[in-house]
XYZ file of C-alpha atoms in Angstrom:
599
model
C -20.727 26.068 28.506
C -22.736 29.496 28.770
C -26.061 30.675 27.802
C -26.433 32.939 25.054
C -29.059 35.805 25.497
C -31.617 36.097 23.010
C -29.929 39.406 21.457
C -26.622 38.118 20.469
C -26.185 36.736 17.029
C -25.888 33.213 16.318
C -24.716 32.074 12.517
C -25.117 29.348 11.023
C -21.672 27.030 12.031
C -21.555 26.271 7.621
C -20.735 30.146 7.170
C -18.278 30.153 10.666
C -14.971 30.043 9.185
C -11.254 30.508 10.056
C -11.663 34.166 9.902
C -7.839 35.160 9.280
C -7.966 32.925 6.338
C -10.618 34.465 5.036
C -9.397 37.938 5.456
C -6.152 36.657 3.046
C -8.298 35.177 0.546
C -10.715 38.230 0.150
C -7.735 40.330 0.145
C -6.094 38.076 -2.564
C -8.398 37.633 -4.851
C -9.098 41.217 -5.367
C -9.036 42.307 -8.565
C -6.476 44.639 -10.467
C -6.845 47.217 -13.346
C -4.371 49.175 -14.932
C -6.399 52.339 -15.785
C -8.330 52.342 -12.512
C -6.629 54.359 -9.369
C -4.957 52.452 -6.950
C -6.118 52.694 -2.999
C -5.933 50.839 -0.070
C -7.579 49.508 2.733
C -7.039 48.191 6.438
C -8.852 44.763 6.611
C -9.186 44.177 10.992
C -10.470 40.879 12.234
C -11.870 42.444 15.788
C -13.695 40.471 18.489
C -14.993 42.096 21.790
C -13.346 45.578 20.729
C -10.232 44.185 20.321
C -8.042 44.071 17.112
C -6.787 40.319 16.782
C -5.442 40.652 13.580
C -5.032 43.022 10.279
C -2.956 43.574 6.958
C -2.995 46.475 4.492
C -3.751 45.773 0.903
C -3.986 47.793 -2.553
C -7.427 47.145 -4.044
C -8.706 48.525 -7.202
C -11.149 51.135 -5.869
C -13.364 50.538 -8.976
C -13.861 46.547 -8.855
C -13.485 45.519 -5.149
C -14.762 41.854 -5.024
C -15.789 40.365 -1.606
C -15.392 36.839 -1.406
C -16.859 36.443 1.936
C -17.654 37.773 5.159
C -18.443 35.422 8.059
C -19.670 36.414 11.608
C -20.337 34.658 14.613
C -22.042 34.658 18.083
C -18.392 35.880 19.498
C -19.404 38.980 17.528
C -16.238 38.793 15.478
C -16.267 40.943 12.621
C -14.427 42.394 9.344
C -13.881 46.156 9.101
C -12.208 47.590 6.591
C -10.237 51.317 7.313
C -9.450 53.878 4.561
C -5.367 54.257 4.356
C -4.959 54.976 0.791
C -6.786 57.074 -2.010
C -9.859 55.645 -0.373
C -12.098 58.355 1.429
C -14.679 55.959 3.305
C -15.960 52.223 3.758
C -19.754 51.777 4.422
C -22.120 49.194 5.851
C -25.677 48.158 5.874
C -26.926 44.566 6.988
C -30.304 43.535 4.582
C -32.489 40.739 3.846
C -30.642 38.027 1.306
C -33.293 38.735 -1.144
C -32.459 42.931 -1.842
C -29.853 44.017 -3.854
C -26.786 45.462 -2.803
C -27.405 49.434 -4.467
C -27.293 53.014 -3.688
C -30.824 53.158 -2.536
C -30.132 51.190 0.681
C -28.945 53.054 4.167
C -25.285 52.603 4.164
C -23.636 53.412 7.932
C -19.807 53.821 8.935
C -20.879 51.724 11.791
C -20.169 47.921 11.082
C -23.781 46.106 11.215
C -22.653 43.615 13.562
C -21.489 45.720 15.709
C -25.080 46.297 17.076
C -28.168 43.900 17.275
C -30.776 46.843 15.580
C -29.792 46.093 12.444
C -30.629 42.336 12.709
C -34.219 42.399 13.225
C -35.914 38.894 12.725
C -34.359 35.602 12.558
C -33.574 34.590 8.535
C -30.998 34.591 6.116
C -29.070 37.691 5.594
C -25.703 39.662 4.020
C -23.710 42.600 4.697
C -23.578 45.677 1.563
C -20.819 47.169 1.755
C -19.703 50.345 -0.391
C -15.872 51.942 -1.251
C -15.969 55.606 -1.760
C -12.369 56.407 -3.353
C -10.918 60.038 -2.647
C -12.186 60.678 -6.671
C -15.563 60.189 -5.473
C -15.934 56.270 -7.685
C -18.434 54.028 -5.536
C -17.787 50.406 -5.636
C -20.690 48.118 -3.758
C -19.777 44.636 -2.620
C -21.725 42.026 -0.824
C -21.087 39.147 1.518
C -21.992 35.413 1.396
C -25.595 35.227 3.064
C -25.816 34.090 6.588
C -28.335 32.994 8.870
C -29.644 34.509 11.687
C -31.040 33.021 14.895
C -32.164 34.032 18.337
C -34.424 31.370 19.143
C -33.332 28.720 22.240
C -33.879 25.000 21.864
C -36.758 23.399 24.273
C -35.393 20.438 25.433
C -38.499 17.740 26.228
C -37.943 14.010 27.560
C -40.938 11.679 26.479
C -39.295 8.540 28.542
C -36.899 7.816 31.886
C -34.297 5.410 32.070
C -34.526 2.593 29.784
C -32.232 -0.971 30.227
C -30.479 -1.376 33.239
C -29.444 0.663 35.965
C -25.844 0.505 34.754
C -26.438 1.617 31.126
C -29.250 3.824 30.791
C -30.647 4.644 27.575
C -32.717 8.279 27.886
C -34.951 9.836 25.125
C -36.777 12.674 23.819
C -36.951 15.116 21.573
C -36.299 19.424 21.344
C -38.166 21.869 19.553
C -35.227 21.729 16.928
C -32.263 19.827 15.790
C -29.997 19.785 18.867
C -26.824 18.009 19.970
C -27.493 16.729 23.718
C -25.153 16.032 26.583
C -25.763 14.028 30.046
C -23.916 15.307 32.979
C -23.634 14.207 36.347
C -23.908 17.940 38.275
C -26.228 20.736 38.366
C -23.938 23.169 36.844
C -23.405 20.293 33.803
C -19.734 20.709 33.977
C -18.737 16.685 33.714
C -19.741 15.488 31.086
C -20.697 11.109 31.398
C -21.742 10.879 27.689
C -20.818 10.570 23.919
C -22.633 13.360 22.396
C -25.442 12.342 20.319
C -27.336 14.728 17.384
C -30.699 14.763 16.368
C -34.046 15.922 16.785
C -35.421 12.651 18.469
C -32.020 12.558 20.494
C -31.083 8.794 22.569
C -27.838 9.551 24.476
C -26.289 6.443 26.270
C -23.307 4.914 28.003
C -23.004 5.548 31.529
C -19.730 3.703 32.804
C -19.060 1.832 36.185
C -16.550 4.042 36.540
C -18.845 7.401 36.835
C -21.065 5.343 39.158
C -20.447 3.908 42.138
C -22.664 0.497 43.129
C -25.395 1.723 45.105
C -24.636 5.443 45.426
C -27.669 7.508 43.744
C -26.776 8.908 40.505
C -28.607 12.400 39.144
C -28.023 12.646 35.714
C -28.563 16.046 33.955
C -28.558 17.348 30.237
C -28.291 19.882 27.821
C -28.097 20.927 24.278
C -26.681 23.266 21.564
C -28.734 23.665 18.392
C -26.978 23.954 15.002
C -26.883 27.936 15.550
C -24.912 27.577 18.897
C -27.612 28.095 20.687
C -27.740 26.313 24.076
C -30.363 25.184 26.233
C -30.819 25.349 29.985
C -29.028 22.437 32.247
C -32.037 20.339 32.999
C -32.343 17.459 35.799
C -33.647 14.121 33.693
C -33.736 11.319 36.192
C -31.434 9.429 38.646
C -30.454 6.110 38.813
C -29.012 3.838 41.697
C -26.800 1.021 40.267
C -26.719 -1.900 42.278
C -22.998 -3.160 41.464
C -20.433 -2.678 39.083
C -20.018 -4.856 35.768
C -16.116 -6.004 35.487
C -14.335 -4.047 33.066
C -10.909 -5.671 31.049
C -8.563 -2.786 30.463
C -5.353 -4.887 28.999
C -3.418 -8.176 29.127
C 0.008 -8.887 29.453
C 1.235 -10.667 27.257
C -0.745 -9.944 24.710
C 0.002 -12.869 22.872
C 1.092 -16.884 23.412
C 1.111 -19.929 22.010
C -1.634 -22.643 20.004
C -1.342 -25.089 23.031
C -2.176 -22.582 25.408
C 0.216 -22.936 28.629
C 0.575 -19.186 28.743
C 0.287 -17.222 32.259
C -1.878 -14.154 31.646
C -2.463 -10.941 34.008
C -5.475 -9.094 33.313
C -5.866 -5.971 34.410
C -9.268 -3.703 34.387
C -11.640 -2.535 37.148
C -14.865 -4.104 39.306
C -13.516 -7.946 39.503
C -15.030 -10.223 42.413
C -13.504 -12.917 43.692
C -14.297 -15.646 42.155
C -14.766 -14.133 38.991
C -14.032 -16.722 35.473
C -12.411 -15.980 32.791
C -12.445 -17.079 29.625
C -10.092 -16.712 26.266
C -11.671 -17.124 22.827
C -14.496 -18.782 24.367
C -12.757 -21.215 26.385
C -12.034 -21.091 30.204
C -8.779 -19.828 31.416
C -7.300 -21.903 34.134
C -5.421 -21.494 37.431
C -7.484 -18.070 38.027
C -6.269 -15.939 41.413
C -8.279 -12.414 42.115
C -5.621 -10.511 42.922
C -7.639 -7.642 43.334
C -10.848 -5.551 42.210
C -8.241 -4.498 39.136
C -5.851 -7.394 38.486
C -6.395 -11.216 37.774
C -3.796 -13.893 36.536
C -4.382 -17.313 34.943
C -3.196 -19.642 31.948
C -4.951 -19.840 28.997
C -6.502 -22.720 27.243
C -5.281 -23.561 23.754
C -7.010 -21.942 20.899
C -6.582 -22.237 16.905
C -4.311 -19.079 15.559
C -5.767 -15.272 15.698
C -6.845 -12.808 17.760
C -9.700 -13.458 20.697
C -11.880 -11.606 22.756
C -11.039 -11.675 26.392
C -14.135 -12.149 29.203
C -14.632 -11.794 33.150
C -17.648 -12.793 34.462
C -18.237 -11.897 38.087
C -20.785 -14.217 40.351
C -23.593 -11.568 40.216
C -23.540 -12.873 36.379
C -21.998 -9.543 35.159
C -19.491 -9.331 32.691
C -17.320 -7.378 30.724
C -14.840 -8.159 27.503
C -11.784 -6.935 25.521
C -11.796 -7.428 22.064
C -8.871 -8.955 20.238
C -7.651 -8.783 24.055
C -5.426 -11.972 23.252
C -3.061 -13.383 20.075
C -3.043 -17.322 19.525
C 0.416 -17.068 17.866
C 0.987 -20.313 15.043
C 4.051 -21.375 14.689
C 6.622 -20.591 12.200
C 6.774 -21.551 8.805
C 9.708 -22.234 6.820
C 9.095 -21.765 2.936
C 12.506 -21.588 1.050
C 15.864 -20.551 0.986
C 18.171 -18.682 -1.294
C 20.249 -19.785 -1.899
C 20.009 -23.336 -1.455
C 23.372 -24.431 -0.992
C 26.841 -23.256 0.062
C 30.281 -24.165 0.962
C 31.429 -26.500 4.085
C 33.094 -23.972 5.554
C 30.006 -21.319 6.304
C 29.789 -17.929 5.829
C 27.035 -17.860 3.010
C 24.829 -15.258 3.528
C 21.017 -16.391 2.883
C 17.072 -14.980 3.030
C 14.764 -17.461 4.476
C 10.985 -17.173 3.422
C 8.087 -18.235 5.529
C 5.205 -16.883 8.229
C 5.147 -16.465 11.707
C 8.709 -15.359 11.941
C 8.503 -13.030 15.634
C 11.451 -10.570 16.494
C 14.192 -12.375 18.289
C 13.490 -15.797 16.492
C 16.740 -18.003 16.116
C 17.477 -20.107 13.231
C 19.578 -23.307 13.173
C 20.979 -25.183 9.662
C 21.606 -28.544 10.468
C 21.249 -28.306 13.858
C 23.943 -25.027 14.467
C 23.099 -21.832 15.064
C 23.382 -19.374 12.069
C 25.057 -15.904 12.999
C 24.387 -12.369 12.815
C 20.068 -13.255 12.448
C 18.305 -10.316 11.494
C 14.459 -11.020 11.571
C 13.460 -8.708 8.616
C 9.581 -9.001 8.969
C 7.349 -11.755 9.876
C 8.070 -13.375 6.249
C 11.625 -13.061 5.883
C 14.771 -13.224 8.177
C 18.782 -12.966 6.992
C 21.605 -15.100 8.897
C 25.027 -16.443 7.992
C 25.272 -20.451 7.358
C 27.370 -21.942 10.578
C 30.357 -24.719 8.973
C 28.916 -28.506 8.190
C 29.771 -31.300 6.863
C 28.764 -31.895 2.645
C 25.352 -32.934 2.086
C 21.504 -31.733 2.504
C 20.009 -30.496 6.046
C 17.149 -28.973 7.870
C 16.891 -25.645 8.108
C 14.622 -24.584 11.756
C 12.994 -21.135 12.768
C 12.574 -20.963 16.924
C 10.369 -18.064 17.719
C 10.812 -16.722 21.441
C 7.300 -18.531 22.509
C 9.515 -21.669 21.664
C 7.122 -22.741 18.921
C 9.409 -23.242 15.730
C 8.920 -24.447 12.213
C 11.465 -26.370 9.891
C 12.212 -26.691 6.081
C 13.335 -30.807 5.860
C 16.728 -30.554 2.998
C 16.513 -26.672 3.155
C 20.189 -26.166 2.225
C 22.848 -28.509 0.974
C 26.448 -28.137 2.155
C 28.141 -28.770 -1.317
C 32.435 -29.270 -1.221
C 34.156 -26.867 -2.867
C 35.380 -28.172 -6.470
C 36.841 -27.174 -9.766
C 34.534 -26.762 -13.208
C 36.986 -26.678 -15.987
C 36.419 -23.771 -18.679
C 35.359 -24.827 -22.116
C 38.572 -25.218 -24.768
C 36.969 -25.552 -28.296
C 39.539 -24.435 -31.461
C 37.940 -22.173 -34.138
C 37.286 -18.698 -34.495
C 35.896 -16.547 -31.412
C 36.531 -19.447 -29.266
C 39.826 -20.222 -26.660
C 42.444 -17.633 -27.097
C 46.184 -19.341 -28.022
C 47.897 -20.811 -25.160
C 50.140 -17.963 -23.110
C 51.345 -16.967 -19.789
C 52.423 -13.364 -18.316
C 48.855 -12.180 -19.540
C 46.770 -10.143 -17.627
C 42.969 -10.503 -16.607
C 40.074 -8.815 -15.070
C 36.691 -9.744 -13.940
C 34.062 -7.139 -15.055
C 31.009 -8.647 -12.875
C 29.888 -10.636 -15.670
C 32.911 -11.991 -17.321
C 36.114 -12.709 -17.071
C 38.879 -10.563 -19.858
C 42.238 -12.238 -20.696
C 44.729 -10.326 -22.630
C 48.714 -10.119 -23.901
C 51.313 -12.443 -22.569
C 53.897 -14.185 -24.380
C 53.086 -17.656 -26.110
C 56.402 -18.929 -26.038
C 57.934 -17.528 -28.436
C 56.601 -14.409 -29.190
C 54.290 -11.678 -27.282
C 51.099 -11.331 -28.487
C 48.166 -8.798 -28.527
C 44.986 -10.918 -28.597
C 42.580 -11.685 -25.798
C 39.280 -13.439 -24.430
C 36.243 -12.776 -22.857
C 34.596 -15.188 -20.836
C 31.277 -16.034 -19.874
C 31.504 -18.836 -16.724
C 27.486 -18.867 -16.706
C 27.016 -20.051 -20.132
C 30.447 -21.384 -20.567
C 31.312 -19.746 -23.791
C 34.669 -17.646 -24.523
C 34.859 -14.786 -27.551
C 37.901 -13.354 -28.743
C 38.747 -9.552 -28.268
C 39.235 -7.242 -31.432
C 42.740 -6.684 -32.760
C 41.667 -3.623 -34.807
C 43.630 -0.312 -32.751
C 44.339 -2.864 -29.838
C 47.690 -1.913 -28.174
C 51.139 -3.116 -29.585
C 52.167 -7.360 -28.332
C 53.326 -7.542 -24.600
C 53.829 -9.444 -21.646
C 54.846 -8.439 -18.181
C 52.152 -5.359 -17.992
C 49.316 -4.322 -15.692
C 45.325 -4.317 -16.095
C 43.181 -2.602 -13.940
C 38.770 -2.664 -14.612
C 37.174 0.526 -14.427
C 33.771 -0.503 -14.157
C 32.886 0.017 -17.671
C 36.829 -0.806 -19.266
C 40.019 -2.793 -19.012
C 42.903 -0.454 -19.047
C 46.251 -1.897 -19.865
C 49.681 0.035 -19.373
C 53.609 -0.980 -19.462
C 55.280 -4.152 -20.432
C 57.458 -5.764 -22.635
C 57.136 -5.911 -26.067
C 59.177 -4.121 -28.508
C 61.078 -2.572 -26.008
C 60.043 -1.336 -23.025
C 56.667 0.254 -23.098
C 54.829 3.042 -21.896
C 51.889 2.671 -24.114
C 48.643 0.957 -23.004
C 44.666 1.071 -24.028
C 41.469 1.180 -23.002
C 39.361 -1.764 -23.835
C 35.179 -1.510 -24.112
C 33.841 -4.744 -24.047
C 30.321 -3.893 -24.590
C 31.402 -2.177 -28.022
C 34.414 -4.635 -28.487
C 36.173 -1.688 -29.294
C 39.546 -0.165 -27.865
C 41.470 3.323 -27.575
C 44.810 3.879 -26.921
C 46.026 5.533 -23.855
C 48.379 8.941 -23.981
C 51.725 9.000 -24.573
C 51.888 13.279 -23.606
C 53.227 14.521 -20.687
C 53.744 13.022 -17.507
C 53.354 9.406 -18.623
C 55.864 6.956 -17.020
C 58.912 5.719 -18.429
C 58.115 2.094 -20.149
C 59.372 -0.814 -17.721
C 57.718 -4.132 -17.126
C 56.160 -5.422 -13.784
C 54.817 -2.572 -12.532
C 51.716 -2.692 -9.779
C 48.161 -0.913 -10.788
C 45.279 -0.646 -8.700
C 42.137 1.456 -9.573
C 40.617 4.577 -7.358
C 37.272 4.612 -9.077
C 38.452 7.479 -10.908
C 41.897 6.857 -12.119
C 44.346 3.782 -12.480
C 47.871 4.658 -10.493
C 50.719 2.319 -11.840
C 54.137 2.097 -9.691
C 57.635 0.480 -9.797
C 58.613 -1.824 -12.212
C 61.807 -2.663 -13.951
C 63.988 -2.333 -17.168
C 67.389 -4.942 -17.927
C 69.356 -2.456 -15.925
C 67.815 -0.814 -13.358
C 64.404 -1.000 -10.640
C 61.786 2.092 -10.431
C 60.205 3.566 -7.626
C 58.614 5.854 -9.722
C 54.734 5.902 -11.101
C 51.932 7.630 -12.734
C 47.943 8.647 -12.250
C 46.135 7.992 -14.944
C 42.692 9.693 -15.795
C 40.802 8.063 -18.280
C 38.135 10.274 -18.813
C 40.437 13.143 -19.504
C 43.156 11.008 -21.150
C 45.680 12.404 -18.775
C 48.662 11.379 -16.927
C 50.346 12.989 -13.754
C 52.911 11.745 -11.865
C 53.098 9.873 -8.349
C 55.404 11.537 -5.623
C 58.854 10.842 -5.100
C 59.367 11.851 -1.771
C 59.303 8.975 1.217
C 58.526 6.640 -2.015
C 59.361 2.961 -1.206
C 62.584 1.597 -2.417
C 62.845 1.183 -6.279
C 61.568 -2.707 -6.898
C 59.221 -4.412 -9.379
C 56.807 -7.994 -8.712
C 55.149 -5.977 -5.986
C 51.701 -6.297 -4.991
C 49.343 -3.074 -4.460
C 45.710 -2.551 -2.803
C 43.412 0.060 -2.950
C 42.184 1.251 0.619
C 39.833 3.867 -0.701
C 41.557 6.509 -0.044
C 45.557 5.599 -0.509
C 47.525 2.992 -2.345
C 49.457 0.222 -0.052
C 52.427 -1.226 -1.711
C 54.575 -3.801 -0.527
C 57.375 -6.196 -1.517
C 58.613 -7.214 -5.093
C 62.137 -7.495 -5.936
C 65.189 -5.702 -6.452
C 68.625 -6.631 -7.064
């Protein structure tokens, strides 16, 4: 930090702004006017002669509006330079109180530029006047600032107050001043907080600045609100007599209720023999490693966060705060779900506190697999195999402490539940086989097949929840058949193929939601009718392949688009032998066929 002679300018620091910015906004929220003539002008951000930064900007030379001109001790400034339609820009520096008019003494010369235009400390603004090539004058003004020369007097009404090791020093200054301590002459290292104020108290010397028994001069200074800054001034000087013990960190930084858990403390100015104590109570097993390192083993504590303390034998001490974690133990709240198979594999949430990164989980004594702690409420696992009944789900936490939920999931064997059969309308669909069915996520939808005698075009949906089955409408269903393919959409059922009367290469698309259905095309492209074909379902379009009529086996097949109600054709070429009864997955990207028969 620097002196500032009493002829440069200081401002007051709520007018010092980011002066670039401020050049953008004035330029940007000039105003426009169609019928006045357009000029422009060079705004320069210069400090110390030198041009920092600049733009160019069409103004209105008949309503210029200055939004604000800031200066500061630096001597930064805002000059604006004729480059268009504008024949000169003109300064003068005045009293806040005058008005900005012809009358005053307007200079090329920038008023900052020179301290005789700033006579007096007080609040003043710049004038400044546009002279466009057509003679129009436009007068402006700049947000007031203040003015002051004047140094602050720094005066100390009292030494060193408390001990040796903190010192609290006071006084006061002529005028509202932010002081500093310093340990040099030149008051270049700083040993302070800065404090503001015009009765000033500035404290907090640390061990660490000063050395036991070594004389200590301290030193200060201060800036008033204007920037100004006072001389570096000797206060007092101190001799501590030894160092208080200062905790830095622990590791760990956390352990368990019954305490158990070795500790090193690290920090500066510990004495052998030094205690320590842990949320109050005294840490045992304590070895002084060194001036900056200590180990022991805590006592036990209830759960939370404690402050950490080393006392040395000359009675001095020094904490941490929250320097230690009494961890509880887990708790185990709930599962869902609550029950699965014998044979594992059921993914569940478990619910609870306490739950620490790594924890393990066991159900029924096994470990459950792939554990993913998901925050210290919830972790995910997969259920190990078990034998039917209830069991005890446990949470182990890497301090070892664990927690347990007593009948926390029930192995259950798998079993049958029959589906309701109840006769009457928009109950059971008529006994069948050769049908075809799809689940839709919430239901399951039977359709076709032959009944023993005849095919049939009727169908079911139902609901395993609630138990409950409801016919599907006949009204434009597709013609009786047995022997075709189904495929779910994710909204529909689309049927295709079969045998009904004849061999068909019909089909529909059924809407559950609307119970309503609409046939598939018959145009171009679609396959020739056969029974036991294969379907899977892209996501986009259902592909149907193979199949068979009386006399002969395809190895043929069709892409179906449902949105478009289109059909193309499958390739031919490296096609699997011609078969039907074959069994087809979708991959995601291609079709896998394989088997079926063919005579």
């Amino acid at each position: 930090m620097t002196g500032v002679d009493k002829g440069d300018i200081q401002i007051d620091p709520d007018t010092i702004k980011n002066l670039k910015c401020m050049i953008t906004l004035l330029l940007a929220l000039a105003l426009s006017s169609p019928a006045c003539t357009s000029a422009k002008v060079k705004a320069s951000l210069v400090s110390g002669g030198t041009t920092e930064y600049e733009v160019e900007t069409t103004f209105n030379a008949d309503d210029i509006i200055l939004n604000r001109l800031s200066m500061d001790a630096t001597r930064q400034l805002v000059v604006f330079t004729p480059t268009e339609n504008v024949r000169s820009v003109e300064y003068v520096a005045v009293k806040s109180d005058l008005t900005c008019d012809d009358s005053l003494p307007f200079s090329a010369d920038p008023p900052m530029a020179s301290t005789t235009y700033l006579t007096s400390d007080g609040t003043w603004k710049v004038c400044i006047r546009v002279i466009t090539n057509s003679g129009t004058k436009n007068i402006i003004s700049s947000n007031n600032f203040i003015v002051d020369f004047t140094v602050p007097t720094l005066i100390f009404t009292s030494t060193v107050n408390g001990s040796s090791q903190t010192p609290s020093i006071q006084g006061t200054a002529t005028e509202s001043a932010i002081v500093t301590l310093y340990s040099d002459a030149l008051c270049s290292s700083p040993i302070s907080a800065a404090a503001s104020s015009a009765v000033f108290e500035s404290s907090g010397i640390t061990t660490n600045t000063l050395v036991a028994g070594v004389v200590a001069d301290i030193y200060a200074m201060g800036t008033d609100l204007a920037g100004n800054i006072s001389s570096c001034s000797k206060i007092t000087t101190v001799t501590p007599s030894s160092s208080s013990p200062r905790v830095s960190s622990l590791s760990p930084t956390s352990g368990v209720l019954a305490g158990g858990t070795a500790i090193t403390i690290t920090g500066t100015g510990f004495l052998s023999g030094a205690l320590v104590s842990i949320g109050g109570n005294a840490c045992t097993s304590i070895s002084v490693l060194s001036a900056s390192q200590i180990t022991c083993t805590t006592p036990s504590h209830g759960a939370g966060a404690v402050t950490v303390s080393v006392t040395n034998t000359d009675t001095q001490s020094g904490s941490l705060a929250s320097g230690f974690t009494y961890q509880a133990a887990p708790v185990v709240s709930s599962l869902s779900p609550t029950s699965g198979v014998l044979a594992g594999g059921t993914a569940i949430t478990i619910t609870g506190t306490g739950f620490l990164s790594g924890a393990a989980v066991s159900i029924g004594g096994s470990a459950c697999t792939s554990v993913s702690v998901s925050s210290a409420t919830s972790i995910t696992c997969t259920t190990p195999s078990h034998a039917a009944g209830a069991v005890t789900v446990s949470v182990t936490n890497t301090d070892t402490q664990s927690g347990s939920l007593v009948n926390g999931f029930t192995y259950t064997p798998e079993k049958w539940t029959a589906t309701v059969t109840v006769t009457g309308t928009l109950d059971t669909p008529p006994g069948r086989y050769q049908h075809s069915a799809v689940w839709t996520g919430s239901k399951m939808i039977v359709w076709g097949g032959f009944n023993g005698s005849a095919a049939v075009n009727t169908g079911g949906r139902y609901d395993p929840v609630a138990n409950i089955w409801s016919e599907t409408k006949i009204e434009n269903a597709p013609g009786e058949r047995y022997f075709h393919v189904a495929v779910w959409t994710g909204s529909k059922m689309i049927i295709w193929g079969g045998i009904g009367a004849g061999y068909l290469n019909t089909g529909g698309q059924y809407d559950p939601d609307g119970d309503a259905w609409t046939s598939t095309s018959v145009g171009a492209n679609v396959p020739a009718g056969r029974y036991a074909p294969t379907a899977i379902w892209t996501g986009s379009k259902m592909v149907v392949w193979g199949g068979s009529i009386t006399s002969d086996y395809y190895n043929t097949g069709g892409r179906y688009d449902p949105v478009d109600d289109l059909w193309a054709s499958t390739a031919t070429t490296s096609a699997p032998l011609k078969r039907a009864y074959a069994t087809a997955v979708w991959t995601g990207s291609k079709m896998i066929v394989w088997g079926g028969f063919s005579s």
